[in-house]
PDB file of C-alpha atoms in Angstrom:
ATOM      1  CA  MET A 356      19.926 148.652 136.359  1.00 65.00           C
ATOM      2  CA  PHE A 357      23.211 148.058 138.413  1.00 68.00           C
ATOM      3  CA  CYS A 358      24.397 150.908 141.323  1.00 72.00           C
ATOM      4  CA  PRO A 359      26.690 153.615 139.545  1.00 68.00           C
ATOM      5  CA  ASN A 360      29.416 153.127 142.566  1.00 64.00           C
ATOM      6  CA  CYS A 361      29.651 150.000 143.785  1.00 61.00           C
ATOM      7  CA  GLY A 362      28.595 148.085 140.875  1.00 63.00           C
ATOM      8  CA  ASP A 363      25.450 145.766 141.996  1.00 66.00           C
ATOM      9  CA  GLU A 364      22.714 144.923 141.205  1.00 69.00           C
ATOM     10  CA  ILE A 365      19.708 147.120 141.757  1.00 72.00           C
ATOM     11  CA  LYS A 366      15.733 146.186 141.792  1.00 73.00           C
ATOM     12  CA  GLN A 367      13.820 148.614 139.727  1.00 74.00           C
ATOM     13  CA  GLY A 368      12.243 151.571 141.560  1.00 74.00           C
ATOM     14  CA  ALA A 369      15.024 151.729 144.459  1.00 74.00           C
ATOM     15  CA  ARG A 370      15.725 155.134 145.536  1.00 71.00           C
ATOM     16  CA  PHE A 371      18.876 153.789 147.702  1.00 69.00           C
ATOM     17  CA  CYS A 372      21.381 150.811 146.622  1.00 69.00           C
ATOM     18  CA  VAL A 373      20.774 148.847 148.951  1.00 61.00           C
ATOM     19  CA  ASN A 374      25.468 147.296 149.480  1.00 63.00           C
ATOM     20  CA  CYS A 375      26.342 151.099 148.918  1.00 60.00           C
ATOM     21  CA  GLY A 376      23.776 153.198 150.188  1.00 60.00           C
ATOM     22  CA  TYR A 377      24.746 155.036 147.037  1.00 64.00           C
ATOM     23  CA  LYS A 378      21.770 157.200 146.136  1.00 66.00           C
ATOM     24  CA  VAL A 379      19.994 156.238 142.262  1.00 70.00           C
ATOM     25  CA  GLU A 380      16.644 158.003 142.691  1.00 67.00           C
ATOM     26  CA  GLY A 381      16.878 159.699 140.089  1.00 63.00           C
ATOM     27  CA  ILE A 382      19.043 157.518 137.551  1.00 60.00           C
ATOM     28  CA  LYS A 383      18.348 156.345 134.413  1.00 56.00           C
ATOM     29  CA  ASN A 384      19.388 153.695 133.234  1.00 52.00           C
ATOM     30  CA  PRO A 385      21.971 154.134 130.389  1.00 45.00           C
ATOM     31  CA  PHE A 386      21.302 150.759 128.392  1.00 43.00           C
ATOM     32  CA  GLU A 387      17.915 150.550 128.416  1.00 45.00           C
ATOM     33  CA  ASN A 388      16.094 149.334 125.128  1.00 44.00           C
ATOM     34  CA  GLY A 389      12.976 151.458 125.041  1.00 44.00           C
ATOM     35  CA  ASN A 390      11.038 148.637 126.487  1.00 44.00           C
ATOM     36  CA  ASN A 391      11.240 148.952 129.957  1.00 44.00           C
ATOM     37  CA  SER A 392      13.875 145.917 130.486  1.00 40.00           C
ATOM     38  CA  THR A 393      16.429 146.673 133.375  1.00 38.00           C
ATOM     39  CA  GLU A 394      18.189 143.988 131.647  1.00 38.00           C
ATOM     40  CA  PRO A 395      21.778 145.104 129.524  1.00 38.00           C
ATOM     41  CA  GLN A 396      20.816 145.697 126.060  1.00 38.00           C
ATOM     42  CA  VAL A 397      24.672 143.908 124.326  1.00 36.00           C
ATOM     43  CA  SER A 398      23.889 143.693 120.674  1.00 37.00           C
ATOM     44  CA  ASN A 399      26.659 141.391 117.883  1.00 38.00           C
ATOM     45  CA  VAL A 400      28.125 139.395 120.991  1.00 36.00           C
ATOM     46  CA  PRO A 401      28.458 135.998 121.795  1.00 39.00           C
ATOM     47  CA  GLU A 402      26.167 135.276 125.115  1.00 40.00           C
ATOM     48  CA  GLU A 403      29.015 133.636 126.386  1.00 38.00           C
ATOM     49  CA  ASN A 404      30.793 136.655 126.062  1.00 38.00           C
ATOM     50  CA  LYS A 405      28.422 139.507 126.934  1.00 36.00           C
ATOM     51  CA  SER A 406      29.258 141.852 129.491  1.00 39.00           C
ATOM     52  CA  THR A 407      27.372 144.516 131.540  1.00 35.00           C
ATOM     53  CA  PHE A 408      28.656 148.214 132.771  1.00 37.00           C
ATOM     54  CA  VAL A 409      28.225 150.245 135.212  1.00 39.00           C
ATOM     55  CA  THR A 410      28.745 153.894 135.377  1.00 38.00           C
ATOM     56  CA  THR A 411      31.413 155.817 138.261  1.00 43.00           C
ATOM     57  CA  ASN A 412      31.794 159.548 137.635  1.00 45.00           C
ATOM     58  CA  ASN A 413      30.515 159.239 134.155  1.00 43.00           C
ATOM     59  CA  GLN A 414      32.654 156.890 133.338  1.00 45.00           C
ATOM     60  CA  PRO A 415      32.145 153.721 131.568  1.00 43.00           C
ATOM     61  CA  VAL A 416      33.089 151.077 133.675  1.00 47.00           C
ATOM     62  CA  LYS A 417      32.956 147.648 132.187  1.00 44.00           C
ATOM     63  CA  LYS A 418      31.276 144.766 135.120  1.00 47.00           C
ATOM     64  CA  VAL A 419      31.842 141.507 134.383  1.00 43.00           C
ATOM     65  CA  VAL A 420      29.188 139.327 133.797  1.00 43.00           C
ATOM     66  CA  GLY A 421      29.523 135.058 133.660  1.00 43.00           C
ATOM     67  CA  ASN A 422      32.565 133.107 131.577  1.00 49.00           C
ATOM     68  CA  SER A 423      33.198 136.217 129.844  1.00 58.00           C
ATOM     69  CA  GLY A 424      37.169 136.449 128.749  1.00 81.00           C
ATOM     70  CA  SER A 425      39.157 136.584 132.149  1.00 87.00           C
ATOM     71  CA  TYR A 426      41.693 133.407 133.391  1.00 90.00           C
ATOM     72  CA  TYR A 427      45.014 133.838 134.215  1.00 92.00           C
ATOM     73  CA  ASP A 428      47.472 132.038 131.863  1.00 92.00           C
ATOM     74  CA  GLY A 429      50.668 131.386 133.639  1.00 92.00           C
ATOM     75  CA  SER A 430      52.112 128.245 133.614  1.00 93.00           C
ATOM     76  CA  VAL A 431      52.748 126.511 137.060  1.00 94.00           C
ATOM     77  CA  SER A 432      56.899 125.630 135.635  1.00 95.00           C
ATOM     78  CA  GLU A 433      57.211 129.031 134.802  1.00 96.00           C
ATOM     79  CA  ARG A 434      55.278 130.563 138.416  1.00 95.00           C
ATOM     80  CA  LEU A 435      57.413 128.340 140.377  1.00 96.00           C
ATOM     81  CA  LEU A 436      60.654 128.908 138.328  1.00 96.00           C
ATOM     82  CA  TRP A 437      60.753 132.802 139.319  1.00 96.00           C
ATOM     83  CA  SER A 438      59.503 131.970 142.408  1.00 96.00           C
ATOM     84  CA  PHE A 439      62.611 129.830 142.174  1.00 97.00           C
ATOM     85  CA  LEU A 440      64.973 132.601 141.493  1.00 96.00           C
ATOM     86  CA  GLY A 441      63.690 135.188 143.717  1.00 96.00           C
ATOM     87  CA  ALA A 442      63.600 133.138 146.904  1.00 96.00           C
ATOM     88  CA  LEU A 443      67.993 132.254 146.105  1.00 97.00           C
ATOM     89  CA  VAL A 444      67.845 136.348 145.546  1.00 96.00           C
ATOM     90  CA  THR A 445      66.881 136.258 149.095  1.00 96.00           C
ATOM     91  CA  PHE A 446      68.661 134.117 150.514  1.00 97.00           C
ATOM     92  CA  VAL A 447      72.279 135.496 148.411  1.00 97.00           C
ATOM     93  CA  SER A 448      71.387 138.956 149.510  1.00 95.00           C
ATOM     94  CA  LEU A 449      70.316 138.062 153.245  1.00 94.00           C
ATOM     95  CA  GLY A 450      66.766 139.839 152.727  1.00 92.00           C
ATOM     96  CA  ILE A 451      67.600 143.151 150.789  1.00 92.00           C
ATOM     97  CA  CYS A 452      66.431 142.008 147.645  1.00 94.00           C
ATOM     98  CA  THR A 453      63.529 140.692 148.803  1.00 94.00           C
ATOM     99  CA  PRO A 454      61.620 143.217 147.224  1.00 95.00           C
ATOM    100  CA  ILE A 455      62.814 142.350 143.479  1.00 96.00           C
ATOM    101  CA  ALA A 456      61.028 138.972 143.922  1.00 96.00           C
ATOM    102  CA  GLN A 457      58.420 140.739 144.955  1.00 95.00           C
ATOM    103  CA  TYR A 458      58.617 142.131 141.695  1.00 97.00           C
ATOM    104  CA  TRP A 459      59.146 139.679 139.534  1.00 96.00           C
ATOM    105  CA  LEU A 460      55.642 137.674 140.570  1.00 96.00           C
ATOM    106  CA  THR A 461      53.401 140.752 141.293  1.00 96.00           C
ATOM    107  CA  LYS A 462      54.946 141.254 137.531  1.00 96.00           C
ATOM    108  CA  PHE A 463      54.200 138.374 136.256  1.00 96.00           C
ATOM    109  CA  ASP A 464      50.690 137.719 138.077  1.00 96.00           C
ATOM    110  CA  THR A 465      49.341 140.708 136.667  1.00 96.00           C
ATOM    111  CA  GLU A 466      51.070 140.443 132.690  1.00 95.00           C
ATOM    112  CA  HIS A 467      49.646 136.908 132.836  1.00 96.00           C
ATOM    113  CA  THR A 468      45.877 137.824 134.028  1.00 94.00           C
ATOM    114  CA  VAL A 469      43.332 138.701 131.544  1.00 92.00           C
ATOM    115  CA  VAL A 470      40.104 140.526 132.455  1.00 89.00           C
ATOM    116  CA  ASN A 471      36.931 140.156 129.796  1.00 85.00           C
ATOM    117  CA  ASN A 472      39.202 139.315 126.699  1.00 87.00           C
ATOM    118  CA  LYS A 473      41.641 142.405 127.814  1.00 89.00           C
ATOM    119  CA  ARG A 474      45.365 141.476 129.437  1.00 94.00           C
ATOM    120  CA  MET A 475      46.428 143.587 132.226  1.00 95.00           C
ATOM    121  CA  ILE A 476      49.396 145.497 132.018  1.00 96.00           C
ATOM    122  CA  PHE A 477      52.358 146.377 135.189  1.00 96.00           C
ATOM    123  CA  LYS A 478      53.710 149.793 134.038  1.00 94.00           C
ATOM    124  CA  MET A 479      55.574 150.102 137.382  1.00 95.00           C
ATOM    125  CA  GLY A 480      59.203 149.961 137.499  1.00 96.00           C
ATOM    126  CA  LEU A 481      62.075 147.162 139.248  1.00 96.00           C
ATOM    127  CA  GLY A 482      63.655 150.507 140.974  1.00 96.00           C
ATOM    128  CA  GLU A 483      60.785 152.767 142.040  1.00 96.00           C
ATOM    129  CA  PHE A 484      59.198 149.354 143.180  1.00 97.00           C
ATOM    130  CA  PHE A 485      62.674 148.288 144.758  1.00 97.00           C
ATOM    131  CA  GLY A 486      62.407 151.849 146.360  1.00 96.00           C
ATOM    132  CA  PHE A 487      59.403 151.866 147.982  1.00 97.00           C
ATOM    133  CA  CYS A 488      59.269 148.661 149.758  1.00 96.00           C
ATOM    134  CA  PHE A 489      63.023 149.253 151.094  1.00 93.00           C
ATOM    135  CA  LEU A 490      61.151 152.257 152.746  1.00 95.00           C
ATOM    136  CA  ASN A 491      58.520 150.794 154.109  1.00 96.00           C
ATOM    137  CA  TYR A 492      60.456 148.264 156.096  1.00 94.00           C
ATOM    138  CA  LEU A 493      63.043 149.997 157.029  1.00 95.00           C
ATOM    139  CA  LEU A 494      59.946 152.046 158.982  1.00 96.00           C
ATOM    140  CA  ILE A 495      58.631 148.551 159.723  1.00 96.00           C
ATOM    141  CA  LEU A 496      62.126 148.008 161.889  1.00 95.00           C
ATOM    142  CA  VAL A 497      61.752 151.872 163.282  1.00 97.00           C
ATOM    143  CA  THR A 498      57.980 151.121 164.379  1.00 96.00           C
ATOM    144  CA  LEU A 499      58.856 148.074 165.626  1.00 95.00           C
ATOM    145  CA  GLY A 500      56.913 145.667 163.372  1.00 95.00           C
ATOM    146  CA  ILE A 501      53.614 148.786 163.575  1.00 96.00           C
ATOM    147  CA  TRP A 502      54.096 149.702 160.261  1.00 96.00           C
ATOM    148  CA  GLY A 503      53.915 145.778 158.979  1.00 95.00           C
ATOM    149  CA  LEU A 504      49.756 146.126 159.742  1.00 95.00           C
ATOM    150  CA  TYR A 505      49.891 149.414 157.134  1.00 96.00           C
ATOM    151  CA  PHE A 506      52.116 148.018 154.299  1.00 97.00           C
ATOM    152  CA  PRO A 507      49.872 145.268 152.963  1.00 96.00           C
ATOM    153  CA  TYR A 508      46.927 147.691 152.369  1.00 97.00           C
ATOM    154  CA  LYS A 509      49.967 150.567 151.330  1.00 96.00           C
ATOM    155  CA  LEU A 510      51.478 148.257 148.590  1.00 96.00           C
ATOM    156  CA  LYS A 511      48.282 147.268 147.778  1.00 96.00           C
ATOM    157  CA  LYS A 512      47.367 150.929 146.078  1.00 96.00           C
ATOM    158  CA  LYS A 513      50.375 150.980 144.687  1.00 96.00           C
ATOM    159  CA  VAL A 514      50.696 147.915 142.416  1.00 96.00           C
ATOM    160  CA  LEU A 515      46.815 148.457 141.535  1.00 95.00           C
ATOM    161  CA  SER A 516      47.781 152.696 140.743  1.00 96.00           C
ATOM    162  CA  ASN A 517      50.285 150.694 138.716  1.00 96.00           C
ATOM    163  CA  THR A 518      48.234 148.423 136.279  1.00 96.00           C
ATOM    164  CA  TYR A 519      46.251 148.570 133.606  1.00 96.00           C
ATOM    165  CA  PHE A 520      44.133 147.501 130.600  1.00 94.00           C
ATOM    166  CA  GLU A 521      46.542 146.892 127.311  1.00 91.00           C
ATOM    167  CA  GLY A 522      45.584 149.188 124.790  1.00 88.00           C
ATOM    168  CA  GLU A 523      43.456 151.604 127.075  1.00 86.00           C
ATOM    169  CA  ASP A 524      44.253 154.617 129.220  1.00 79.00           C
ATOM    170  CA  THR A 525      47.444 154.630 131.756  1.00 84.00           C
ATOM    171  CA  ALA A 526      47.170 157.978 132.894  1.00 86.00           C
ATOM    172  CA  VAL A 527      48.068 158.524 136.524  1.00 83.00           C
ATOM    173  CA  GLY A 528      44.638 157.853 138.461  1.00 87.00           C
ATOM    174  CA  THR A 529      42.844 155.976 136.243  1.00 90.00           C
ATOM    175  CA  SER A 530      43.796 153.024 138.278  1.00 95.00           C
ATOM    176  CA  ASN A 531      43.870 152.958 141.700  1.00 94.00           C
ATOM    177  CA  PHE A 532      42.370 150.282 144.900  1.00 96.00           C
ATOM    178  CA  ASP A 533      39.775 153.213 146.531  1.00 94.00           C
ATOM    179  CA  GLY A 534      38.558 150.467 149.786  1.00 94.00           C
ATOM    180  CA  ASN A 535      39.207 151.257 153.214  1.00 94.00           C
ATOM    181  CA  PHE A 536      42.205 150.560 155.092  1.00 96.00           C
ATOM    182  CA  TRP A 537      40.331 149.135 158.421  1.00 95.00           C
ATOM    183  CA  LYS A 538      38.322 147.282 156.552  1.00 95.00           C
ATOM    184  CA  PHE A 539      41.123 145.609 154.271  1.00 96.00           C
ATOM    185  CA  LEU A 540      43.024 144.718 157.942  1.00 94.00           C
ATOM    186  CA  GLY A 541      39.694 143.700 158.425  1.00 93.00           C
ATOM    187  CA  MET A 542      39.198 140.892 155.588  1.00 93.00           C
ATOM    188  CA  SER A 543      43.162 139.971 156.177  1.00 93.00           C
ATOM    189  CA  TRP A 544      42.382 138.812 160.218  1.00 93.00           C
ATOM    190  CA  ILE A 545      39.234 137.020 158.541  1.00 91.00           C
ATOM    191  CA  VAL A 546      40.502 134.953 156.118  1.00 93.00           C
ATOM    192  CA  TYR A 547      43.565 133.894 158.614  1.00 92.00           C
ATOM    193  CA  ALA A 548      40.584 133.488 161.452  1.00 94.00           C
ATOM    194  CA  ILE A 549      38.168 131.377 159.284  1.00 93.00           C
ATOM    195  CA  SER A 550      41.100 129.173 158.089  1.00 93.00           C
ATOM    196  CA  PHE A 551      42.808 128.762 161.128  1.00 93.00           C
ATOM    197  CA  ALA A 552      39.444 127.943 162.908  1.00 94.00           C
ATOM    198  CA  THR A 553      38.685 125.117 160.118  1.00 94.00           C
ATOM    199  CA  PHE A 554      41.946 123.596 159.989  1.00 93.00           C
ATOM    200  CA  GLY A 555      42.760 125.586 156.463  1.00 91.00           C
ATOM    201  CA  LEU A 556      39.315 123.140 155.113  1.00 93.00           C
ATOM    202  CA  ALA A 557      37.581 127.031 154.539  1.00 92.00           C
ATOM    203  CA  ALA A 558      40.783 128.320 153.719  1.00 92.00           C
ATOM    204  CA  PRO A 559      39.360 128.871 150.073  1.00 90.00           C
ATOM    205  CA  PHE A 560      35.870 130.055 151.018  1.00 91.00           C
ATOM    206  CA  ALA A 561      37.355 132.757 153.627  1.00 91.00           C
ATOM    207  CA  TYR A 562      40.162 134.286 150.774  1.00 90.00           C
ATOM    208  CA  GLY A 563      37.616 133.858 148.034  1.00 90.00           C
ATOM    209  CA  ILE A 564      35.085 136.803 150.444  1.00 90.00           C
ATOM    210  CA  ALA A 565      38.096 138.818 151.176  1.00 92.00           C
ATOM    211  CA  LEU A 566      39.105 138.750 147.576  1.00 90.00           C
ATOM    212  CA  LYS A 567      35.337 139.441 146.101  1.00 91.00           C
ATOM    213  CA  TRP A 568      35.908 142.548 148.189  1.00 93.00           C
ATOM    214  CA  GLU A 569      39.026 144.047 146.597  1.00 93.00           C
ATOM    215  CA  ASN A 570      37.906 143.733 143.288  1.00 91.00           C
ATOM    216  CA  LYS A 571      35.094 145.805 144.204  1.00 91.00           C
ATOM    217  CA  HIS A 572      36.885 148.460 144.899  1.00 94.00           C
ATOM    218  CA  SER A 573      39.502 148.431 142.669  1.00 94.00           C
ATOM    219  CA  VAL A 574      39.398 150.058 139.171  1.00 93.00           C
ATOM    220  CA  VAL A 575      42.002 149.548 136.865  1.00 93.00           C
ATOM    221  CA  SER A 576      41.834 151.748 133.946  1.00 91.00           C
ATOM    222  CA  ASN A 577      38.624 153.419 134.873  1.00 89.00           C
ATOM    223  CA  ARG A 578      37.392 149.828 134.838  1.00 88.00           C
ATOM    224  CA  ARG A 579      36.027 148.557 138.364  1.00 89.00           C
ATOM    225  CA  LEU A 580      36.990 145.053 138.500  1.00 88.00           C
ATOM    226  CA  TYR A 581      34.031 142.424 139.511  1.00 83.00           C
ATOM    227  CA  PHE A 582      34.363 138.571 141.018  1.00 82.00           C
ATOM    228  CA  ASN A 583      31.408 136.978 139.509  1.00 77.00           C
ATOM    229  CA  THR A 584      31.825 133.385 141.091  1.00 73.00           C
ATOM    230  CA  ASN A 585      29.652 132.025 143.810  1.00 73.00           C
ATOM    231  CA  LEU A 586      31.789 131.145 147.400  1.00 66.00           C
TER     232      LEU A 586
END
């Protein structure tokens, strides 16, 4: 069975999740088929598309296992074009329109991401995104850069709260990032430290650690994401 809180696999008979400490004693695996198996049963689905499910607050949350239709289908040429347009707008506006460039790339990356055969959509409008970023840029200036430590975390939460799966629940609160700020900041420093110490050679490994942690704390349309790749 799997932990209802974090999604990690739990050994048969365990009282607590070794990953997050959540008490699991007395919780029945809703996917057992009566033969005392701890493996979830998914019928009429090809082996390569099987996935398991955990529950969060009594809501079904899909946890992707193996190759189950998760991919990024944005082309290199398209992304380079949006990056170029963003850089051009930022340069011409002397940096004032930087949020517009960020919005284009955020929307492009989000809507070209498919998880478990479900395409993501980004519902936040350009005006709202621009206002949010511009206000935070002003706070960074006023605090002499100190707010800049908090802004990436705040932006992560804002973007994820406006990200949903196409055709699924888009109600406020169904998508969120529940990771702790200090751990988020620590993960960023770990990535920079490992990358710097290894002259960039271990950067993919460091990024993978951070990505795995971020996905573990990301919920989209009541579905907790799961980074299922060996580092």
